[in-house]
Amino acid sequence: MKQLLEALVESIDNNVDYCTRKETELFLDQCSDQELLDRIDEFDDSDTVFELGRGQTAIVYISSINNLKGENDPDQNKLVVVKSYFSKRASWCKNEVEALKILKDQPYVQQMFRYLDDGKRCALIGEYVSGWTIEQLGKRLKSDKYLAERYSKFKIEFIVYFLRMLLDTLVKVHDRKIAHKDLNLSNIFLTVDQGKLSIKLIDFGSSCIYVNNGEQCFNGNGVTPILYSRSLCQLSNIFFHDLWSIIIATYYLYYLKYTEIKCSLVTYYKELCLDPLSFVEKHYMVEDDRLKAIQKAVVSNQYLKLVELLSR
């Protein structure tokens, strides 16, 4: 297992020259929101800005400070991530801003450095995350013979190791009364922090800050999620989406592919809500007994059992 972890740490590119919060604040101190938003509007026509992704709510770019300032200073080529929200989705931007304010300076979350808003447009300038998404990890394990050989030897141990890190990260986020709600495997990064593998969550655009005293999601000590007696698929449990990522990640890392479910979205959720355990057994259950027990513990609300299984 140690060989696999060392190989992953060595393989993950952590040499990118990216900006810190202090550097970003210093470099952009004299720039108004409107000036920066005007330059972001020109990113699609730029040869020096990379479009990382485009969704229903926003476009995400990788940009240097120079691109944002319209300058060519060799000391300001460090990278940041820019998330430009479509005007019709501005409310989603504010939702993300509030969550990231609460999670400021937490090492397990992609950081927001500056929020831009001129009344018509809004965008976030944030931390460039160096590492691999879990999807990218899967692809690398298929193409890199050196990593693949070590992964095949320690696959179960690594999956448990990763799930332990993921659960620890989720508890820290949930402890601040925040649910991510869009924790697909493209929003979970495997990074290197001080020479060790770590996890960083990105894209809190769908997140929810939970403040309803009528239905607490945490017990008295503010750390351990309550063990719900009802099904995890009940919408009243806003952490369902986050916990479900453990089941999906287990399947993906075991088979290095997504499960194939050939049914409509309506049928999918109907089956899931009628009998969650049968649904998981049918579509997501892996062959290894320990990993099976982990998946069952998640879908059955057995949090203490889950912690026990991941601590062995």
PDB file of C-alpha atoms in Angstrom:
ATOM      1  CA  MET A   1       0.000   0.000   0.000  1.00  0.00           C
ATOM      2  CA  LYS A   2       2.842   2.388   0.833  1.00  0.00           C
ATOM      3  CA  GLN A   3       4.282   1.860  -2.656  1.00  0.00           C
ATOM      4  CA  LEU A   4       0.948   2.782  -4.261  1.00  0.00           C
ATOM      5  CA  LEU A   5       0.542   5.934  -2.175  1.00  0.00           C
ATOM      6  CA  GLU A   6       4.102   7.032  -2.931  1.00  0.00           C
ATOM      7  CA  ALA A   7       3.569   6.373  -6.645  1.00  0.00           C
ATOM      8  CA  LEU A   8       0.377   8.468  -6.640  1.00  0.00           C
ATOM      9  CA  VAL A   9       2.034  11.335  -4.772  1.00  0.00           C
ATOM     10  CA  GLU A  10       4.899  11.290  -7.261  1.00  0.00           C
ATOM     11  CA  SER A  11       2.572  11.118 -10.281  1.00  0.00           C
ATOM     12  CA  ILE A  12       0.192  13.915  -9.309  1.00  0.00           C
ATOM     13  CA  ASP A  13       1.505  17.134 -10.812  1.00  0.00           C
ATOM     14  CA  ASN A  14       1.936  19.560  -7.938  1.00  0.00           C
ATOM     15  CA  ASN A  15       4.420  21.894  -9.637  1.00  0.00           C
ATOM     16  CA  VAL A  16       1.914  24.322 -11.156  1.00  0.00           C
ATOM     17  CA  ASP A  17       2.599  27.938 -10.283  1.00  0.00           C
ATOM     18  CA  TYR A  18      -0.747  28.918  -8.789  1.00  0.00           C
ATOM     19  CA  CYS A  19      -1.817  31.958  -6.791  1.00  0.00           C
ATOM     20  CA  THR A  20      -2.454  32.056  -3.059  1.00  0.00           C
ATOM     21  CA  ARG A  21      -5.213  34.126  -1.466  1.00  0.00           C
ATOM     22  CA  LYS A  22      -2.793  36.859  -0.326  1.00  0.00           C
ATOM     23  CA  GLU A  23      -1.155  37.087  -3.749  1.00  0.00           C
ATOM     24  CA  THR A  24      -4.522  37.316  -5.519  1.00  0.00           C
ATOM     25  CA  GLU A  25      -5.736  40.049  -3.180  1.00  0.00           C
ATOM     26  CA  LEU A  26      -2.472  41.953  -3.641  1.00  0.00           C
ATOM     27  CA  PHE A  27      -2.337  41.662  -7.448  1.00  0.00           C
ATOM     28  CA  LEU A  28      -6.010  42.586  -7.977  1.00  0.00           C
ATOM     29  CA  ASP A  29      -6.265  45.212  -5.247  1.00  0.00           C
ATOM     30  CA  GLN A  30      -6.551  48.135  -7.680  1.00  0.00           C
ATOM     31  CA  CYS A  31      -9.039  46.412 -10.036  1.00  0.00           C
ATOM     32  CA  SER A  32     -12.760  47.101  -9.728  1.00  0.00           C
ATOM     33  CA  ASP A  33     -15.370  44.370 -10.091  1.00  0.00           C
ATOM     34  CA  GLN A  34     -16.582  45.906 -13.356  1.00  0.00           C
ATOM     35  CA  GLU A  35     -13.070  45.973 -14.854  1.00  0.00           C
ATOM     36  CA  LEU A  36     -12.467  42.342 -13.972  1.00  0.00           C
ATOM     37  CA  LEU A  37     -15.893  41.233 -15.225  1.00  0.00           C
ATOM     38  CA  ASP A  38     -15.281  43.067 -18.522  1.00  0.00           C
ATOM     39  CA  ARG A  39     -12.040  41.122 -19.010  1.00  0.00           C
ATOM     40  CA  ILE A  40     -13.726  37.833 -18.077  1.00  0.00           C
ATOM     41  CA  ASP A  41     -16.318  38.551 -20.800  1.00  0.00           C
ATOM     42  CA  GLU A  42     -13.427  38.510 -23.301  1.00  0.00           C
ATOM     43  CA  PHE A  43     -12.049  35.151 -22.152  1.00  0.00           C
ATOM     44  CA  ASP A  44     -13.804  33.181 -24.912  1.00  0.00           C
ATOM     45  CA  ASP A  45     -11.744  35.074 -27.512  1.00  0.00           C
ATOM     46  CA  SER A  46      -8.443  34.664 -25.657  1.00  0.00           C
ATOM     47  CA  ASP A  47      -5.719  32.212 -26.690  1.00  0.00           C
ATOM     48  CA  THR A  48      -4.128  32.308 -23.234  1.00  0.00           C
ATOM     49  CA  VAL A  49      -7.192  31.337 -21.167  1.00  0.00           C
ATOM     50  CA  PHE A  50      -8.229  27.688 -20.902  1.00  0.00           C
ATOM     51  CA  GLU A  51     -11.920  26.788 -20.625  1.00  0.00           C
ATOM     52  CA  LEU A  52     -12.108  24.059 -18.002  1.00  0.00           C
ATOM     53  CA  GLY A  53     -15.819  23.356 -18.232  1.00  0.00           C
ATOM     54  CA  ARG A  54     -19.212  24.756 -19.214  1.00  0.00           C
ATOM     55  CA  GLY A  55     -22.441  23.818 -17.460  1.00  0.00           C
ATOM     56  CA  GLN A  56     -26.004  25.029 -17.072  1.00  0.00           C
ATOM     57  CA  THR A  57     -25.080  27.711 -14.551  1.00  0.00           C
ATOM     58  CA  ALA A  58     -21.557  28.896 -15.352  1.00  0.00           C
ATOM     59  CA  ILE A  59     -18.354  28.651 -17.355  1.00  0.00           C
ATOM     60  CA  VAL A  60     -15.127  27.771 -15.547  1.00  0.00           C
ATOM     61  CA  TYR A  61     -11.762  29.025 -16.815  1.00  0.00           C
ATOM     62  CA  ILE A  62      -8.135  28.649 -15.828  1.00  0.00           C
ATOM     63  CA  SER A  63      -6.540  32.081 -16.062  1.00  0.00           C
ATOM     64  CA  SER A  64      -3.379  33.863 -15.055  1.00  0.00           C
ATOM     65  CA  ILE A  65      -3.453  37.082 -13.064  1.00  0.00           C
ATOM     66  CA  ASN A  66      -2.112  38.797 -16.197  1.00  0.00           C
ATOM     67  CA  ASN A  67      -5.220  37.808 -18.134  1.00  0.00           C
ATOM     68  CA  LEU A  68      -7.432  39.297 -15.453  1.00  0.00           C
ATOM     69  CA  LYS A  69      -5.466  42.551 -15.339  1.00  0.00           C
ATOM     70  CA  GLY A  70      -4.794  42.857 -19.068  1.00  0.00           C
ATOM     71  CA  GLU A  71      -1.061  43.058 -18.419  1.00  0.00           C
ATOM     72  CA  ASN A  72       2.074  41.081 -19.244  1.00  0.00           C
ATOM     73  CA  ASP A  73       3.991  41.059 -15.974  1.00  0.00           C
ATOM     74  CA  PRO A  74       6.217  37.931 -15.710  1.00  0.00           C
ATOM     75  CA  ASP A  75       5.685  37.963 -11.940  1.00  0.00           C
ATOM     76  CA  GLN A  76       1.915  37.675 -12.374  1.00  0.00           C
ATOM     77  CA  ASN A  77       1.621  34.530 -14.497  1.00  0.00           C
ATOM     78  CA  LYS A  78       0.373  32.497 -11.554  1.00  0.00           C
ATOM     79  CA  LEU A  79      -2.903  30.679 -12.104  1.00  0.00           C
ATOM     80  CA  VAL A  80      -6.360  31.046 -10.602  1.00  0.00           C
ATOM     81  CA  VAL A  81      -9.741  29.546 -11.453  1.00  0.00           C
ATOM     82  CA  VAL A  82     -12.479  31.890 -12.672  1.00  0.00           C
ATOM     83  CA  LYS A  83     -16.119  30.812 -12.523  1.00  0.00           C
ATOM     84  CA  SER A  84     -18.341  33.117 -14.564  1.00  0.00           C
ATOM     85  CA  TYR A  85     -22.042  32.661 -13.860  1.00  0.00           C
ATOM     86  CA  PHE A  86     -24.732  33.158 -16.480  1.00  0.00           C
ATOM     87  CA  SER A  87     -26.939  36.122 -15.582  1.00  0.00           C
ATOM     88  CA  LYS A  88     -30.036  33.930 -15.214  1.00  0.00           C
ATOM     89  CA  ARG A  89     -28.194  31.826 -12.623  1.00  0.00           C
ATOM     90  CA  ALA A  90     -26.881  34.661 -10.462  1.00  0.00           C
ATOM     91  CA  SER A  91     -28.737  33.325  -7.414  1.00  0.00           C
ATOM     92  CA  TRP A  92     -26.654  30.129  -7.622  1.00  0.00           C
ATOM     93  CA  CYS A  93     -23.507  32.240  -7.456  1.00  0.00           C
ATOM     94  CA  LYS A  94     -24.650  33.917  -4.247  1.00  0.00           C
ATOM     95  CA  ASN A  95     -25.484  30.500  -2.817  1.00  0.00           C
ATOM     96  CA  GLU A  96     -21.942  29.322  -3.493  1.00  0.00           C
ATOM     97  CA  VAL A  97     -20.442  32.526  -2.115  1.00  0.00           C
ATOM     98  CA  GLU A  98     -22.209  32.112   1.231  1.00  0.00           C
ATOM     99  CA  ALA A  99     -21.051  28.508   1.580  1.00  0.00           C
ATOM    100  CA  LEU A 100     -17.441  29.343   0.695  1.00  0.00           C
ATOM    101  CA  LYS A 101     -17.387  32.221   3.168  1.00  0.00           C
ATOM    102  CA  ILE A 102     -18.192  29.717   5.920  1.00  0.00           C
ATOM    103  CA  LEU A 103     -15.553  27.324   4.575  1.00  0.00           C
ATOM    104  CA  LYS A 104     -12.863  29.998   4.200  1.00  0.00           C
ATOM    105  CA  ASP A 105      -9.290  28.730   4.658  1.00  0.00           C
ATOM    106  CA  GLN A 106     -10.417  25.103   5.066  1.00  0.00           C
ATOM    107  CA  PRO A 107      -7.793  22.979   3.251  1.00  0.00           C
ATOM    108  CA  TYR A 108     -10.312  20.350   2.098  1.00  0.00           C
ATOM    109  CA  VAL A 109     -12.351  22.843   0.016  1.00  0.00           C
ATOM    110  CA  GLN A 110     -11.418  24.847  -3.088  1.00  0.00           C
ATOM    111  CA  GLN A 111     -11.084  28.398  -1.824  1.00  0.00           C
ATOM    112  CA  MET A 112     -12.809  31.550  -3.088  1.00  0.00           C
ATOM    113  CA  PHE A 113     -10.427  34.520  -3.285  1.00  0.00           C
ATOM    114  CA  ARG A 114     -12.787  37.199  -4.577  1.00  0.00           C
ATOM    115  CA  TYR A 115     -16.454  37.588  -5.448  1.00  0.00           C
ATOM    116  CA  LEU A 116     -17.274  39.916  -8.362  1.00  0.00           C
ATOM    117  CA  ASP A 117     -20.711  41.492  -8.813  1.00  0.00           C
ATOM    118  CA  ASP A 118     -21.669  44.616 -10.781  1.00  0.00           C
ATOM    119  CA  GLY A 119     -25.418  44.166 -10.434  1.00  0.00           C
ATOM    120  CA  LYS A 120     -25.794  42.393 -13.784  1.00  0.00           C
ATOM    121  CA  ARG A 121     -22.933  39.888 -13.832  1.00  0.00           C
ATOM    122  CA  CYS A 122     -21.230  37.849 -11.158  1.00  0.00           C
ATOM    123  CA  ALA A 123     -18.171  35.626 -10.983  1.00  0.00           C
ATOM    124  CA  LEU A 124     -15.814  33.977  -8.532  1.00  0.00           C
ATOM    125  CA  ILE A 125     -12.029  34.065  -8.596  1.00  0.00           C
ATOM    126  CA  GLY A 126     -10.727  31.067  -6.716  1.00  0.00           C
ATOM    127  CA  GLU A 127      -7.983  28.619  -5.977  1.00  0.00           C
ATOM    128  CA  TYR A 128      -6.417  26.584  -8.736  1.00  0.00           C
ATOM    129  CA  VAL A 129      -6.576  22.967  -7.538  1.00  0.00           C
ATOM    130  CA  SER A 130      -3.607  20.867  -8.558  1.00  0.00           C
ATOM    131  CA  GLY A 131      -4.410  17.173  -8.742  1.00  0.00           C
ATOM    132  CA  TRP A 132      -6.774  14.648 -10.291  1.00  0.00           C
ATOM    133  CA  THR A 133     -10.511  14.256 -10.078  1.00  0.00           C
ATOM    134  CA  ILE A 134     -11.567  10.722  -9.189  1.00  0.00           C
ATOM    135  CA  GLU A 135     -12.585  10.286 -12.826  1.00  0.00           C
ATOM    136  CA  GLN A 136      -9.107  11.328 -13.926  1.00  0.00           C
ATOM    137  CA  LEU A 137      -7.592   8.930 -11.411  1.00  0.00           C
ATOM    138  CA  GLY A 138      -9.608   6.096 -12.957  1.00  0.00           C
ATOM    139  CA  LYS A 139      -8.420   6.975 -16.459  1.00  0.00           C
ATOM    140  CA  ARG A 140      -4.813   7.228 -15.278  1.00  0.00           C
ATOM    141  CA  LEU A 141      -5.014   3.808 -13.647  1.00  0.00           C
ATOM    142  CA  LYS A 142      -6.084   2.361 -16.993  1.00  0.00           C
ATOM    143  CA  SER A 143      -3.303   4.010 -18.989  1.00  0.00           C
ATOM    144  CA  ASP A 144      -0.334   4.014 -16.599  1.00  0.00           C
ATOM    145  CA  LYS A 145       1.098   0.493 -16.312  1.00  0.00           C
ATOM    146  CA  TYR A 146       3.288   1.371 -13.317  1.00  0.00           C
ATOM    147  CA  LEU A 147       0.337   2.687 -11.301  1.00  0.00           C
ATOM    148  CA  ALA A 148      -2.017  -0.030 -12.550  1.00  0.00           C
ATOM    149  CA  GLU A 149       0.242  -2.824 -11.289  1.00  0.00           C
ATOM    150  CA  ARG A 150       0.421  -1.343  -7.796  1.00  0.00           C
ATOM    151  CA  TYR A 151      -3.276  -0.515  -7.757  1.00  0.00           C
ATOM    152  CA  SER A 152      -4.219  -4.115  -8.608  1.00  0.00           C
ATOM    153  CA  LYS A 153      -2.235  -5.322  -5.583  1.00  0.00           C
ATOM    154  CA  PHE A 154      -3.703  -2.869  -3.083  1.00  0.00           C
ATOM    155  CA  LYS A 155      -7.049  -1.959  -4.625  1.00  0.00           C
ATOM    156  CA  ILE A 156      -9.253  -2.800  -1.634  1.00  0.00           C
ATOM    157  CA  GLU A 157      -6.897  -1.166   0.861  1.00  0.00           C
ATOM    158  CA  PHE A 158      -6.723   1.980  -1.278  1.00  0.00           C
ATOM    159  CA  ILE A 159     -10.486   2.236  -1.730  1.00  0.00           C
ATOM    160  CA  VAL A 160     -10.990   1.981   2.053  1.00  0.00           C
ATOM    161  CA  TYR A 161      -8.208   4.566   2.570  1.00  0.00           C
ATOM    162  CA  PHE A 162      -9.858   6.930   0.089  1.00  0.00           C
ATOM    163  CA  LEU A 163     -13.364   6.452   1.530  1.00  0.00           C
ATOM    164  CA  ARG A 164     -12.032   7.196   5.004  1.00  0.00           C
ATOM    165  CA  MET A 165     -10.598  10.494   3.730  1.00  0.00           C
ATOM    166  CA  LEU A 166     -13.862  11.257   1.926  1.00  0.00           C
ATOM    167  CA  LEU A 167     -16.009  10.592   4.986  1.00  0.00           C
ATOM    168  CA  ASP A 168     -13.704  12.692   7.189  1.00  0.00           C
ATOM    169  CA  THR A 169     -13.999  15.535   4.671  1.00  0.00           C
ATOM    170  CA  LEU A 170     -17.798  15.264   4.475  1.00  0.00           C
ATOM    171  CA  VAL A 171     -18.130  15.363   8.259  1.00  0.00           C
ATOM    172  CA  LYS A 172     -16.029  18.552   8.371  1.00  0.00           C
ATOM    173  CA  VAL A 173     -18.255  20.198   5.757  1.00  0.00           C
ATOM    174  CA  HIS A 174     -21.467  18.964   7.377  1.00  0.00           C
ATOM    175  CA  ASP A 175     -20.210  20.106  10.766  1.00  0.00           C
ATOM    176  CA  ARG A 176     -20.506  23.637   9.384  1.00  0.00           C
ATOM    177  CA  LYS A 177     -24.153  22.948   8.459  1.00  0.00           C
ATOM    178  CA  ILE A 178     -23.376  22.781   4.723  1.00  0.00           C
ATOM    179  CA  ALA A 179     -24.380  20.085   2.247  1.00  0.00           C
ATOM    180  CA  HIS A 180     -22.591  20.030  -1.108  1.00  0.00           C
ATOM    181  CA  LYS A 181     -25.505  18.371  -2.982  1.00  0.00           C
ATOM    182  CA  ASP A 182     -23.598  17.817  -6.242  1.00  0.00           C
ATOM    183  CA  LEU A 183     -20.771  15.571  -5.153  1.00  0.00           C
ATOM    184  CA  ASN A 184     -20.155  13.653  -8.362  1.00  0.00           C
ATOM    185  CA  LEU A 185     -16.710  12.206  -8.979  1.00  0.00           C
ATOM    186  CA  SER A 186     -15.672  15.238 -11.038  1.00  0.00           C
ATOM    187  CA  ASN A 187     -16.057  17.427  -7.944  1.00  0.00           C
ATOM    188  CA  ILE A 188     -13.750  15.357  -5.729  1.00  0.00           C
ATOM    189  CA  PHE A 189     -10.041  16.026  -6.235  1.00  0.00           C
ATOM    190  CA  LEU A 190      -7.166  13.860  -5.092  1.00  0.00           C
ATOM    191  CA  THR A 191      -4.335  16.275  -4.268  1.00  0.00           C
ATOM    192  CA  VAL A 192      -0.999  16.328  -2.483  1.00  0.00           C
ATOM    193  CA  ASP A 193      -0.682  18.303   0.742  1.00  0.00           C
ATOM    194  CA  GLN A 194       2.697  18.391   2.498  1.00  0.00           C
ATOM    195  CA  GLY A 195       3.800  15.224   0.724  1.00  0.00           C
ATOM    196  CA  LYS A 196       0.646  13.227   1.507  1.00  0.00           C
ATOM    197  CA  LEU A 197      -2.493  12.409  -0.452  1.00  0.00           C
ATOM    198  CA  SER A 198      -5.507  14.468   0.504  1.00  0.00           C
ATOM    199  CA  ILE A 199      -8.971  15.332  -0.790  1.00  0.00           C
ATOM    200  CA  LYS A 200     -10.344  18.674  -1.905  1.00  0.00           C
ATOM    201  CA  LEU A 201     -13.991  19.311  -2.826  1.00  0.00           C
ATOM    202  CA  ILE A 202     -14.883  21.802  -5.562  1.00  0.00           C
ATOM    203  CA  ASP A 203     -18.016  23.445  -7.033  1.00  0.00           C
ATOM    204  CA  PHE A 204     -20.393  24.428  -4.230  1.00  0.00           C
ATOM    205  CA  GLY A 205     -22.910  25.996  -6.627  1.00  0.00           C
ATOM    206  CA  SER A 206     -25.649  23.563  -5.575  1.00  0.00           C
ATOM    207  CA  SER A 207     -24.796  23.665  -1.877  1.00  0.00           C
ATOM    208  CA  CYS A 208     -27.255  24.254   0.939  1.00  0.00           C
ATOM    209  CA  ILE A 209     -26.611  25.879   4.311  1.00  0.00           C
ATOM    210  CA  TYR A 210     -28.798  24.078   6.817  1.00  0.00           C
ATOM    211  CA  VAL A 211     -30.324  26.300   9.493  1.00  0.00           C
ATOM    212  CA  ASN A 212     -33.740  24.747  10.144  1.00  0.00           C
ATOM    213  CA  ASN A 213     -33.919  24.088  13.894  1.00  0.00           C
ATOM    214  CA  GLY A 214     -36.986  21.949  13.357  1.00  0.00           C
ATOM    215  CA  GLU A 215     -34.949  19.099  11.938  1.00  0.00           C
ATOM    216  CA  GLN A 216     -31.327  19.101  13.036  1.00  0.00           C
ATOM    217  CA  CYS A 217     -28.869  17.143  10.942  1.00  0.00           C
ATOM    218  CA  PHE A 218     -26.283  16.901  13.702  1.00  0.00           C
ATOM    219  CA  ASN A 219     -26.337  15.720  17.262  1.00  0.00           C
ATOM    220  CA  GLY A 220     -25.369  17.737  20.325  1.00  0.00           C
ATOM    221  CA  ASN A 221     -21.599  17.650  19.818  1.00  0.00           C
ATOM    222  CA  GLY A 222     -21.919  19.143  16.334  1.00  0.00           C
ATOM    223  CA  VAL A 223     -19.802  16.511  14.633  1.00  0.00           C
ATOM    224  CA  THR A 224     -21.567  13.204  14.103  1.00  0.00           C
ATOM    225  CA  PRO A 225     -24.453  13.125  11.601  1.00  0.00           C
ATOM    226  CA  ILE A 226     -27.706  11.931  13.148  1.00  0.00           C
ATOM    227  CA  LEU A 227     -28.608   8.327  12.316  1.00  0.00           C
ATOM    228  CA  TYR A 228     -31.886   8.811  10.498  1.00  0.00           C
ATOM    229  CA  SER A 229     -34.457   6.088  11.013  1.00  0.00           C
ATOM    230  CA  ARG A 230     -36.028   6.875   7.649  1.00  0.00           C
ATOM    231  CA  SER A 231     -34.534   6.156   4.253  1.00  0.00           C
ATOM    232  CA  LEU A 232     -31.549   8.159   3.069  1.00  0.00           C
ATOM    233  CA  CYS A 233     -33.451   8.941  -0.112  1.00  0.00           C
ATOM    234  CA  GLN A 234     -35.958  11.111   1.752  1.00  0.00           C
ATOM    235  CA  LEU A 235     -35.557  14.668   0.502  1.00  0.00           C
ATOM    236  CA  SER A 236     -35.734  15.946   4.076  1.00  0.00           C
ATOM    237  CA  ASN A 237     -32.240  14.577   4.602  1.00  0.00           C
ATOM    238  CA  ILE A 238     -30.190  17.079   2.628  1.00  0.00           C
ATOM    239  CA  PHE A 239     -26.991  15.106   3.206  1.00  0.00           C
ATOM    240  CA  PHE A 240     -28.264  12.180   1.139  1.00  0.00           C
ATOM    241  CA  HIS A 241     -26.548  13.426  -2.022  1.00  0.00           C
ATOM    242  CA  ASP A 242     -23.188  13.748  -0.260  1.00  0.00           C
ATOM    243  CA  LEU A 243     -23.314  10.347   1.422  1.00  0.00           C
ATOM    244  CA  TRP A 244     -24.387   8.730  -1.833  1.00  0.00           C
ATOM    245  CA  SER A 245     -20.976   9.678  -3.278  1.00  0.00           C
ATOM    246  CA  ILE A 246     -19.429   7.004  -1.048  1.00  0.00           C
ATOM    247  CA  ILE A 247     -21.496   4.322  -2.786  1.00  0.00           C
ATOM    248  CA  ILE A 248     -20.718   5.651  -6.268  1.00  0.00           C
ATOM    249  CA  ALA A 249     -16.995   6.120  -5.529  1.00  0.00           C
ATOM    250  CA  THR A 250     -16.749   2.568  -4.201  1.00  0.00           C
ATOM    251  CA  TYR A 251     -18.210   1.142  -7.412  1.00  0.00           C
ATOM    252  CA  TYR A 252     -16.126   3.388  -9.666  1.00  0.00           C
ATOM    253  CA  LEU A 253     -12.809   2.715  -7.940  1.00  0.00           C
ATOM    254  CA  TYR A 254     -13.502  -1.024  -7.808  1.00  0.00           C
ATOM    255  CA  TYR A 255     -14.395  -1.452 -11.501  1.00  0.00           C
ATOM    256  CA  LEU A 256     -12.841   1.794 -12.857  1.00  0.00           C
ATOM    257  CA  LYS A 257     -16.099   2.587 -14.642  1.00  0.00           C
ATOM    258  CA  TYR A 258     -19.573   3.884 -13.911  1.00  0.00           C
ATOM    259  CA  THR A 259     -22.486   1.521 -13.512  1.00  0.00           C
ATOM    260  CA  GLU A 260     -24.869   1.224 -16.455  1.00  0.00           C
ATOM    261  CA  ILE A 261     -28.496   1.889 -15.512  1.00  0.00           C
ATOM    262  CA  LYS A 262     -30.845   1.564 -18.464  1.00  0.00           C
ATOM    263  CA  CYS A 263     -34.016   3.196 -17.227  1.00  0.00           C
ATOM    264  CA  SER A 264     -35.611   6.635 -17.117  1.00  0.00           C
ATOM    265  CA  LEU A 265     -34.766   9.130 -14.379  1.00  0.00           C
ATOM    266  CA  VAL A 266     -38.300   8.737 -12.977  1.00  0.00           C
ATOM    267  CA  THR A 267     -37.895   4.957 -12.726  1.00  0.00           C
ATOM    268  CA  TYR A 268     -34.429   5.416 -11.232  1.00  0.00           C
ATOM    269  CA  TYR A 269     -35.693   7.531  -8.328  1.00  0.00           C
ATOM    270  CA  LYS A 270     -38.820   5.439  -7.891  1.00  0.00           C
ATOM    271  CA  GLU A 271     -36.771   2.267  -7.417  1.00  0.00           C
ATOM    272  CA  LEU A 272     -34.305   4.103  -5.193  1.00  0.00           C
ATOM    273  CA  CYS A 273     -36.952   5.487  -2.845  1.00  0.00           C
ATOM    274  CA  LEU A 274     -39.071   2.342  -2.658  1.00  0.00           C
ATOM    275  CA  ASP A 275     -36.198   0.087  -1.619  1.00  0.00           C
ATOM    276  CA  PRO A 276     -32.764   1.772  -1.418  1.00  0.00           C
ATOM    277  CA  LEU A 277     -30.884  -1.347  -0.351  1.00  0.00           C
ATOM    278  CA  SER A 278     -32.274  -3.463  -3.201  1.00  0.00           C
ATOM    279  CA  PHE A 279     -31.487  -0.618  -5.591  1.00  0.00           C
ATOM    280  CA  VAL A 280     -27.855  -0.500  -4.482  1.00  0.00           C
ATOM    281  CA  GLU A 281     -27.540  -4.273  -4.592  1.00  0.00           C
ATOM    282  CA  LYS A 282     -28.892  -4.267  -8.138  1.00  0.00           C
ATOM    283  CA  HIS A 283     -26.885  -1.379  -9.592  1.00  0.00           C
ATOM    284  CA  TYR A 284     -23.911  -0.443  -7.377  1.00  0.00           C
ATOM    285  CA  MET A 285     -22.859  -3.371  -5.208  1.00  0.00           C
ATOM    286  CA  VAL A 286     -19.270  -4.589  -5.677  1.00  0.00           C
ATOM    287  CA  GLU A 287     -17.918  -8.101  -5.163  1.00  0.00           C
ATOM    288  CA  ASP A 288     -15.657  -7.551  -2.161  1.00  0.00           C
ATOM    289  CA  ASP A 289     -17.344  -8.359   1.191  1.00  0.00           C
ATOM    290  CA  ARG A 290     -15.804  -5.469   3.144  1.00  0.00           C
ATOM    291  CA  LEU A 291     -16.743  -2.908   0.509  1.00  0.00           C
ATOM    292  CA  LYS A 292     -20.233  -4.396   0.321  1.00  0.00           C
ATOM    293  CA  ALA A 293     -20.604  -3.872   4.061  1.00  0.00           C
ATOM    294  CA  ILE A 294     -19.499  -0.231   3.649  1.00  0.00           C
ATOM    295  CA  GLN A 295     -22.077   0.374   0.929  1.00  0.00           C
ATOM    296  CA  LYS A 296     -24.828  -1.263   2.997  1.00  0.00           C
ATOM    297  CA  ALA A 297     -23.887   0.813   6.050  1.00  0.00           C
ATOM    298  CA  VAL A 298     -24.337   4.023   4.045  1.00  0.00           C
ATOM    299  CA  VAL A 299     -27.698   3.141   2.561  1.00  0.00           C
ATOM    300  CA  SER A 300     -28.966   1.766   5.893  1.00  0.00           C
ATOM    301  CA  ASN A 301     -28.015   4.864   7.914  1.00  0.00           C
ATOM    302  CA  GLN A 302     -25.574   2.894  10.055  1.00  0.00           C
ATOM    303  CA  TYR A 303     -23.082   5.690  10.564  1.00  0.00           C
ATOM    304  CA  LEU A 304     -21.244   4.134  13.502  1.00  0.00           C
ATOM    305  CA  LYS A 305     -20.951   0.882  11.557  1.00  0.00           C
ATOM    306  CA  LEU A 306     -19.564   2.831   8.607  1.00  0.00           C
ATOM    307  CA  VAL A 307     -16.933   4.484  10.797  1.00  0.00           C
ATOM    308  CA  GLU A 308     -16.007   1.109  12.266  1.00  0.00           C
ATOM    309  CA  LEU A 309     -15.600  -0.484   8.815  1.00  0.00           C
ATOM    310  CA  LEU A 310     -13.418   2.383   7.587  1.00  0.00           C
ATOM    311  CA  SER A 311     -11.258   2.399  10.710  1.00  0.00           C
ATOM    312  CA  ARG A 312     -10.023  -1.163  10.528  1.00  0.00           C
TER     313      ARG A 312
END
